[in-house]
Short mmCIF file of C-alpha atoms and ligand atoms in Angstrom, two decimals:
data_model
loop_
_atom_site.label_atom_id
_atom_site.label_comp_id
_atom_site.label_asym_id
_atom_site.label_seq_id
_atom_site.Cartn_x
_atom_site.Cartn_y
_atom_site.Cartn_z
CA MET Y 400 52.04 180.45 155.12
CA GLU Y 401 55.14 182.84 155.07
CA LEU Y 402 55.57 186.12 151.61
CA GLY Y 403 59.07 186.67 151.15
CA LEU Y 404 60.43 189.80 149.54
CA VAL Y 405 62.91 189.57 147.78
CA GLY Y 406 64.56 191.61 144.76
CA ARG Y 407 67.79 194.13 144.22
CA THR Y 408 69.13 196.75 146.81
CA ASN Y 409 68.05 200.14 147.51
CA ALA Y 410 64.46 198.15 145.57
CA GLY Y 411 62.56 199.42 148.71
CA LYS Y 412 61.60 196.43 150.04
CA THR Y 413 61.94 197.63 154.21
CA ALA Y 414 59.77 200.06 152.96
CA LEU Y 415 56.99 197.70 151.47
CA PHE Y 416 57.76 195.92 154.32
CA ASN Y 417 57.22 198.84 156.94
CA LEU Y 418 54.01 199.61 154.42
CA ILE Y 419 52.35 196.56 155.54
CA THR Y 420 52.83 195.40 159.38
CA GLY Y 421 53.08 198.94 160.18
CA SER Y 422 56.82 198.05 161.16
CA THR Y 423 59.78 200.62 162.13
CA ALA Y 424 62.38 199.24 160.81
CA GLU Y 425 65.44 200.90 158.83
CA VAL Y 426 65.58 202.41 154.98
CA ALA Y 427 68.03 204.01 153.91
CA PRO Y 428 68.91 205.82 150.80
CA TYR Y 429 71.97 203.89 151.14
CA PRO Y 430 72.83 200.41 149.24
CA PHE Y 431 72.22 196.58 152.10
CA THR Y 432 70.48 198.48 154.55
CA THR Y 433 68.36 195.13 155.55
CA ARG Y 434 72.05 192.27 157.00
CA GLU Y 435 68.93 189.82 158.39
CA ALA Y 436 66.02 188.72 157.60
CA LEU Y 437 62.69 190.40 159.45
CA ARG Y 438 58.96 189.30 160.39
CA GLY Y 439 57.02 191.01 160.37
CA ARG Y 440 52.63 190.36 159.60
CA ALA Y 441 50.25 192.26 157.08
CA GLU Y 442 46.25 192.28 157.69
CA VAL Y 443 44.81 190.65 154.50
CA PRO Y 444 41.71 193.32 154.08
CA ASP Y 445 38.53 191.28 152.71
CA PRO Y 446 35.69 193.46 152.18
CA ARG Y 447 33.78 190.96 153.48
CA ILE Y 448 34.31 190.85 156.61
CA ASP Y 449 32.73 193.85 156.33
CA ALA Y 450 29.54 193.42 153.95
CA ILE Y 451 29.00 190.19 156.89
CA ALA Y 452 29.53 192.62 159.55
CA ASP Y 453 27.98 196.01 158.64
CA ILE Y 454 24.45 193.81 157.86
CA GLN Y 455 24.57 192.38 161.61
CA ASP Y 456 26.23 194.93 163.45
CA ILE Y 457 29.37 193.02 164.35
CA PRO Y 458 31.60 195.68 165.52
CA ARG Y 459 34.85 193.34 165.76
CA ARG Y 460 36.28 192.31 163.06
CA VAL Y 461 38.93 190.57 162.90
CA ARG Y 462 41.21 189.96 159.14
CA ALA Y 463 43.07 187.14 158.13
CA GLN Y 464 46.80 187.73 158.37
CA VAL Y 465 49.71 186.74 157.12
CA GLN Y 466 53.44 187.00 157.84
CA VAL Y 467 55.29 189.29 156.12
CA VAL Y 468 60.14 188.79 155.44
CA ASP Y 469 61.94 191.19 154.50
CA ILE Y 470 64.72 190.18 153.01
CA PRO Y 471 68.63 191.66 151.87
CA GLY Y 472 68.89 192.78 148.52
CA LEU Y 473 70.46 190.34 145.83
CA ALA Y 474 72.78 191.46 144.18
CA ALA Y 475 74.87 189.79 140.65
CA GLY Y 476 76.67 186.80 142.47
CA ALA Y 477 73.97 185.38 144.60
CA GLY Y 478 73.06 183.36 142.45
CA GLN Y 479 76.44 181.08 143.73
CA GLY Y 480 76.74 182.26 147.40
CA GLU Y 481 78.34 184.70 146.75
CA GLY Y 482 78.07 188.43 149.63
CA LEU Y 483 75.30 187.72 151.26
CA GLY Y 484 73.81 186.01 148.71
CA GLY Y 485 73.88 182.17 149.89
CA LYS Y 486 71.66 183.12 153.82
CA ALA Y 487 68.83 184.69 151.85
CA LEU Y 488 69.10 182.50 149.25
CA GLY Y 489 68.23 180.17 152.34
CA GLU Y 490 65.26 182.37 153.82
CA LEU Y 491 63.62 182.17 150.52
CA ARG Y 492 63.85 178.72 150.03
CA GLN Y 493 61.21 179.13 153.11
CA MET Y 494 59.39 181.02 152.03
CA ASP Y 495 56.16 179.64 150.97
CA ALA Y 496 55.74 182.73 148.01
CA LEU Y 497 57.64 185.01 147.73
CA ILE Y 498 56.83 188.99 146.70
CA HIS Y 499 59.29 190.46 143.85
CA VAL Y 500 60.23 194.18 144.12
CA VAL Y 501 60.71 195.84 141.21
CA ARG Y 502 62.61 199.49 140.98
CA SER Y 503 60.34 202.11 139.55
CA PHE Y 504 61.13 205.38 141.00
CA ALA Y 505 64.09 207.59 139.83
CA ASN Y 506 65.40 209.66 143.18
CA ASN Y 507 68.95 210.44 142.49
CA GLU Y 508 69.75 210.27 146.33
CA VAL Y 509 68.89 206.94 146.02
CA ALA Y 510 71.72 204.50 144.37
CA HIS Y 511 71.31 202.56 141.64
CA PRO Y 512 72.99 199.16 141.40
CA GLU Y 513 73.43 200.15 138.24
CA ASP Y 514 73.56 203.99 138.59
CA ALA Y 515 70.61 204.03 135.31
CA ILE Y 516 66.14 202.93 136.45
CA ASN Y 517 65.67 199.96 133.80
CA PRO Y 518 62.42 197.86 135.71
CA LEU Y 519 63.45 195.35 132.88
CA GLY Y 520 66.64 194.88 133.80
CA ASP Y 521 66.74 194.59 137.39
CA ALA Y 522 63.69 192.05 137.55
CA GLU Y 523 66.07 190.14 134.72
CA ALA Y 524 68.58 190.46 137.28
CA ILE Y 525 66.77 189.53 139.95
CA ASP Y 526 65.21 186.11 138.28
CA ILE Y 527 68.89 184.47 136.60
CA GLU Y 528 70.81 184.60 140.52
CA LEU Y 529 67.25 182.41 141.23
CA LEU Y 530 67.73 180.38 138.35
CA LEU Y 531 71.05 180.42 138.78
CA ALA Y 532 70.42 179.33 142.32
CA ASP Y 533 68.04 176.37 141.11
CA ARG Y 534 70.84 175.75 139.11
CA GLU Y 535 73.31 175.27 141.92
CA GLN Y 536 71.06 173.44 143.87
CA ILE Y 537 69.69 170.90 142.34
CA GLU Y 538 73.11 170.11 140.47
CA ARG Y 539 74.69 169.83 143.95
CA ARG Y 540 71.03 167.00 144.65
CA LEU Y 541 71.89 165.53 140.46
CA GLU Y 542 75.11 163.99 142.39
CA LYS Y 543 74.21 161.85 144.33
CA VAL Y 544 71.14 160.29 142.94
CA ARG Y 545 73.31 160.09 139.80
CA LYS Y 546 76.05 157.53 141.90
CA SER Y 547 72.66 155.37 143.72
CA ALA Y 548 71.70 155.25 140.07
CA LYS Y 549 73.75 153.51 138.83
CA SER Y 550 73.82 151.14 141.55
CA GLY Y 551 70.47 149.64 139.61
CA ASP Y 552 67.96 152.00 142.51
CA ALA Y 553 65.61 152.52 140.35
CA THR Y 554 63.56 155.69 142.46
CA ALA Y 555 67.24 157.35 142.06
CA LYS Y 556 67.12 156.18 137.98
CA GLY Y 557 62.93 158.36 138.36
CA GLU Y 558 64.33 161.44 140.18
CA GLN Y 559 67.10 161.51 137.82
CA GLY Y 560 65.63 162.08 135.05
CA LEU Y 561 62.83 164.62 137.12
CA LEU Y 562 65.99 166.41 138.15
CA GLU Y 563 67.64 166.16 134.26
CA LEU Y 564 64.18 167.64 132.65
CA LEU Y 565 64.69 170.82 135.78
CA VAL Y 566 67.76 171.45 134.47
CA THR Y 567 66.83 171.75 131.16
CA GLU Y 568 64.31 174.10 131.82
CA ILE Y 569 66.26 175.95 133.88
CA ASP Y 570 69.23 176.07 130.74
CA GLN Y 571 66.61 177.88 128.11
CA GLY Y 572 65.45 179.93 131.11
CA ASN Y 573 62.39 179.26 132.46
CA PRO Y 574 60.80 179.40 135.77
CA LEU Y 575 59.75 175.92 136.96
CA ARG Y 576 56.49 177.42 138.11
CA ILE Y 577 55.98 176.91 134.55
CA VAL Y 578 57.33 173.51 133.68
CA GLY Y 579 54.58 171.18 132.58
CA ASP Y 580 55.93 167.68 134.15
CA ALA Y 581 53.33 167.71 137.33
CA GLU Y 582 56.12 165.19 139.18
CA ALA Y 583 59.54 167.34 138.10
CA LEU Y 584 56.86 170.60 139.74
CA ALA Y 585 56.29 169.12 142.59
CA LEU Y 586 60.11 167.87 142.81
CA GLY Y 587 61.09 171.05 142.41
CA ILE Y 588 58.12 172.05 144.84
CA GLY Y 589 59.02 170.13 147.89
CA MET Y 590 63.18 170.84 147.12
CA GLY Y 591 62.08 174.69 147.92
CA LEU Y 592 63.65 175.84 144.28
CA LEU Y 593 63.20 179.26 144.32
CA THR Y 594 61.39 179.87 140.38
CA ALA Y 595 58.58 176.89 141.59
CA LYS Y 596 57.54 179.86 143.52
CA PRO Y 597 54.45 181.21 143.63
CA VAL Y 598 55.28 185.15 142.53
CA LEU Y 599 53.79 189.00 142.90
CA TYR Y 600 55.73 191.13 140.96
CA VAL Y 601 55.42 194.58 142.49
CA ILE Y 602 56.73 196.93 140.61
CA ASN Y 603 57.77 199.83 142.84
CA SER Y 604 56.69 203.57 141.11
CA ASP Y 605 56.24 206.98 142.04
CA ASP Y 606 53.11 207.33 139.13
CA PRO Y 607 50.46 205.19 141.06
CA GLY Y 608 48.59 204.03 137.52
CA GLU Y 609 48.53 200.88 135.60
CA PRO Y 610 52.25 199.08 134.65
CA LEU Y 611 54.26 199.19 131.79
CA PRO Y 612 52.81 196.63 129.57
CA GLU Y 613 56.69 195.34 128.95
CA LEU Y 614 56.54 195.05 132.88
CA VAL Y 615 53.23 192.51 132.19
CA ALA Y 616 53.85 190.92 129.05
CA TYR Y 617 56.77 189.60 130.74
CA ALA Y 618 55.53 188.30 134.89
CA THR Y 619 52.81 186.66 132.10
CA SER Y 620 54.82 184.53 130.32
CA ARG Y 621 56.87 183.38 133.64
CA ASP Y 622 53.76 183.04 135.14
CA ALA Y 623 53.74 185.22 137.75
CA HIS Y 624 51.36 188.46 138.11
CA VAL Y 625 52.48 191.96 138.40
CA SER Y 626 51.40 195.67 140.51
CA GLN Y 627 52.18 198.31 140.98
CA LEU Y 628 51.96 200.60 144.04
CA ALA Y 629 53.58 203.24 144.90
CA VAL Y 630 55.66 202.48 148.32
CA GLY Y 631 57.02 205.88 149.51
CA THR Y 632 54.06 208.11 148.21
CA GLU Y 633 52.04 205.57 150.47
CA LEU Y 634 54.22 204.51 153.61
CA GLU Y 635 54.44 208.73 153.95
CA LEU Y 636 50.15 208.94 153.97
CA ALA Y 637 50.46 206.04 155.95
CA GLN Y 638 52.03 207.82 159.23
CA LEU Y 639 49.65 210.42 158.78
CA SER Y 640 46.57 211.42 160.00
CA PRO Y 641 42.80 210.25 158.58
CA GLU Y 642 41.79 213.71 157.79
CA ASP Y 643 45.71 215.17 156.73
CA ALA Y 644 46.69 211.74 154.47
CA ALA Y 645 42.59 211.75 152.70
CA GLU Y 646 44.14 215.80 152.29
CA LEU Y 647 47.53 214.76 150.56
CA ALA Y 648 45.69 212.26 148.70
CA GLN Y 649 43.98 214.96 147.25
CA GLU Y 650 45.70 216.96 146.36
CA MET Y 651 48.41 213.81 144.04
CA GLU Y 652 45.40 212.83 142.77
CA LEU Y 653 45.46 209.45 144.06
CA GLY Y 654 42.06 208.33 145.15
CA ASP Y 655 40.81 207.17 147.71
CA VAL Y 656 41.80 203.47 147.16
CA ARG Y 657 45.13 201.96 148.57
CA GLY Y 658 47.16 200.27 146.48
CA ALA Y 659 48.86 198.86 148.61
CA ASP Y 660 45.44 197.05 150.16
CA ALA Y 661 45.11 195.36 146.47
CA MET Y 662 48.84 194.52 147.43
CA VAL Y 663 48.53 192.52 149.72
CA ARG Y 664 45.58 190.78 148.68
CA ALA Y 665 46.68 189.76 145.72
CA ALA Y 666 50.18 188.47 147.77
CA TYR Y 667 47.36 186.59 149.80
CA GLU Y 668 46.17 184.91 146.95
CA LEU Y 669 49.43 183.94 146.02
CA LEU Y 670 49.20 181.19 148.25
CA ASP Y 671 46.01 179.43 147.45
CA LEU Y 672 44.09 179.00 150.57
CA VAL Y 673 40.31 178.74 151.31
CA THR Y 674 38.75 181.72 153.26
CA PHE Y 675 35.96 180.75 155.43
CA PHE Y 676 34.23 183.20 157.57
CA THR Y 677 32.56 183.21 161.66
CA GLY Y 678 29.97 185.15 162.41
CA SER Y 679 26.84 183.98 162.87
CA GLY Y 680 25.65 187.74 165.41
CA PRO Y 681 28.24 189.73 167.64
CA PRO Y 682 30.87 190.16 168.44
CA GLU Y 683 32.76 189.65 166.13
CA ALA Y 684 33.64 187.88 162.72
CA ARG Y 685 36.73 186.46 161.50
CA ALA Y 686 38.65 185.62 157.83
CA TRP Y 687 40.13 181.61 158.88
CA PRO Y 688 42.62 180.95 156.41
CA ILE Y 689 42.79 177.76 155.67
CA GLN Y 690 44.46 174.79 153.50
CA ARG Y 691 42.26 174.19 150.69
CA GLY Y 692 40.20 170.35 150.85
CA LEU Y 693 40.17 171.17 155.03
CA SER Y 694 37.34 168.91 156.10
CA ALA Y 695 35.12 170.89 158.62
CA ASP Y 696 36.04 169.79 162.10
CA LYS Y 697 39.51 170.21 160.32
CA ALA Y 698 38.37 173.53 159.83
CA ALA Y 699 36.30 173.67 163.87
CA GLY Y 700 39.91 172.89 165.14
CA LYS Y 701 41.93 175.82 163.16
CA ILE Y 702 39.86 178.15 165.35
CA HIS Y 703 40.04 176.16 168.79
CA SER Y 704 41.57 172.13 169.19
CA ASP Y 705 37.97 171.54 171.66
CA MET Y 706 35.47 172.65 168.99
CA GLU Y 707 37.77 169.59 166.57
CA ARG Y 708 38.29 166.99 168.78
CA GLY Y 709 33.49 167.59 169.73
CA PHE Y 710 32.57 168.00 166.52
CA ILE Y 711 28.79 168.41 165.59
CA ARG Y 712 28.33 169.94 162.80
CA ALA Y 713 28.34 173.40 160.90
CA GLU Y 714 25.50 175.24 160.17
CA VAL Y 715 27.09 176.46 156.30
CA VAL Y 716 26.35 179.58 154.77
CA ALA Y 717 28.05 181.27 151.42
CA TRP Y 718 28.76 184.56 152.53
CA ASP Y 719 26.85 186.76 149.84
CA ALA Y 720 24.03 184.38 150.49
CA LEU Y 721 24.73 185.57 154.75
CA VAL Y 722 24.62 188.61 153.14
CA ALA Y 723 21.18 188.96 151.19
CA ALA Y 724 19.24 187.61 154.42
CA GLY Y 725 20.51 190.21 156.51
CA SER Y 726 21.23 187.43 159.39
CA PHE Y 727 22.02 183.99 160.30
CA SER Y 728 18.32 182.97 161.19
CA LYS Y 729 16.34 184.72 157.89
CA ALA Y 730 19.25 183.37 155.98
CA ARG Y 731 18.45 179.50 158.15
CA GLU Y 732 14.77 180.56 157.85
CA SER Y 733 15.12 180.48 154.27
CA ALA Y 734 17.30 177.37 153.82
CA GLN Y 735 20.14 179.04 152.69
CA VAL Y 736 22.05 177.66 155.89
CA ARG Y 737 22.86 174.07 154.94
CA MET Y 738 23.93 170.71 157.97
CA GLU Y 739 27.48 170.00 156.85
CA GLY Y 740 28.88 166.72 158.31
CA LYS Y 741 32.68 166.32 159.31
CA ASP Y 742 33.78 165.44 156.40
CA TYR Y 743 32.68 168.69 154.47
CA ILE Y 744 35.51 169.99 152.30
CA VAL Y 745 34.89 173.99 153.24
CA GLN Y 746 35.04 176.06 150.41
CA GLU Y 747 35.42 179.83 149.91
CA GLY Y 748 33.45 182.78 151.64
CA ASP Y 749 31.46 179.03 153.96
CA VAL Y 750 29.83 181.47 156.82
CA MET Y 751 30.18 178.26 159.23
CA GLN Y 752 28.24 178.21 163.29
CA ILE Y 753 30.80 175.23 164.51
CA ARG Y 754 28.24 173.35 167.00
CA PHE Y 755 30.54 171.02 169.65
CA ALA Y 756 30.78 169.41 172.86
CA VAL Y 757 33.46 168.89 174.78
N1 GTP R 2160 60.84 208.32 145.42
C1 GTP R 2160 60.24 207.79 146.27
N2 GTP R 2160 61.60 206.91 147.32
C2 GTP R 2160 61.79 205.43 147.79
C3 GTP R 2160 60.34 204.75 147.24
N3 GTP R 2160 60.46 203.73 147.86
C4 GTP R 2160 61.75 203.25 148.58
N4 GTP R 2160 62.90 204.27 148.62
C5 GTP R 2160 63.69 205.32 148.77
O1 GTP R 2160 65.32 204.41 148.30
C6 GTP R 2160 66.23 204.28 149.42
C7 GTP R 2160 66.29 202.51 148.95
O2 GTP R 2160 64.88 201.47 149.94
P1 GTP R 2160 65.06 200.54 151.23
O3 GTP R 2160 63.39 200.32 151.68
O4 GTP R 2160 65.56 200.65 152.30
O5 GTP R 2160 65.22 199.25 150.41
P2 GTP R 2160 65.99 197.61 150.42
O6 GTP R 2160 64.77 197.16 148.66
O7 GTP R 2160 64.59 197.37 151.63
O8 GTP R 2160 67.36 198.06 150.55
P3 GTP R 2160 68.42 197.25 150.95
O9 GTP R 2160 67.54 196.76 152.46
O10 GTP R 2160 69.37 198.06 151.96
O11 GTP R 2160 69.25 196.29 150.31
C8 GTP R 2160 65.71 204.83 150.34
O12 GTP R 2160 66.22 206.42 150.53
C9 GTP R 2160 63.97 204.87 150.27
O13 GTP R 2160 63.69 206.28 151.27
C10 GTP R 2160 59.79 205.20 146.07
O14 GTP R 2160 58.49 204.75 146.43
N5 GTP R 2160 60.02 206.15 145.73
MG1 MG R 2161 66.35 197.07 153.30
#
């Protein structure tokens, strides 16, 4: 599962990439610093793991990770394949969800493509390129499908109707993720169309706080999420010792909540995964992201293929019931732990102990 960073040049995409993946890629005040896609991994904060581990004195906590891809900035015309745009769009089509970075910080040393800070205008400019890119891709497909439909291919006729519906939506400026027709939407998602992907707008501002109401309204109308983050400041804090960071955060009245944690959590949620846990005792509590609707034996296979092959049963307890009980054995005594077979569909927040034999 991959999250792609999209946005205008100098919006702070690479700064955000470094912040959430701990990378040290080049961040610079001139445009188009990033020329090739960069990959890294972000750890997904999850207070549930700490709760599970704390009550059982489990020292090691392994959080879920997501792959993050920093993609070169899109310029006007990218939607029609101009400049580096074509390649960047190709990368974006492979992504499962998009993090759209929007510049809201003022900094005279950092060039802006239009020399004016305009977060809503910048978001719209990128979204138009994504719509145009989708339109081009649909038109290319339509050309082929129309030919087959003409020669009497019934499947092609059906697809033609769906594609034409998608074009109508795009021409009204609608991102495809808000299309109500489930069949058309599924086709769009299957084609990797950019505006069909889930989106989180990250407003990169020097003032941590609530995003501007107009940006919230814009995101909501496009069925997208939004969070505001002081990327530059948080990156500075991340490079300090914990003591110095705490001191500086206090001086800047930032509190002890880092926006990056909430942002990564929100981005992870775009992927619509289910998280289950192992950690019914030491040495390790661990979060496992899986596809929604996966059965217990398949989920066990994510841990080890032997566990899937030799799956006997799973002992399952909801994470909060485990925490309330105080330990796995106490949860068992109070009949909170259920025995589930291989066809059990794993639920969000399940803590599982897999019994298997090979
Ligand atoms: N004041 C301020 N400056 C920032 C912030 N985030 C990034 N910058 C600066 O903005 C410039 C551009 O940041 P990058 O992370 O390189 O931007 P980018 O979107 O990756 O840009 P390209 O790769 O060139 O398309 C750098 O000089 C950063 O130091 C911020 O939150 N506040
Ligand atoms: Mg960059």
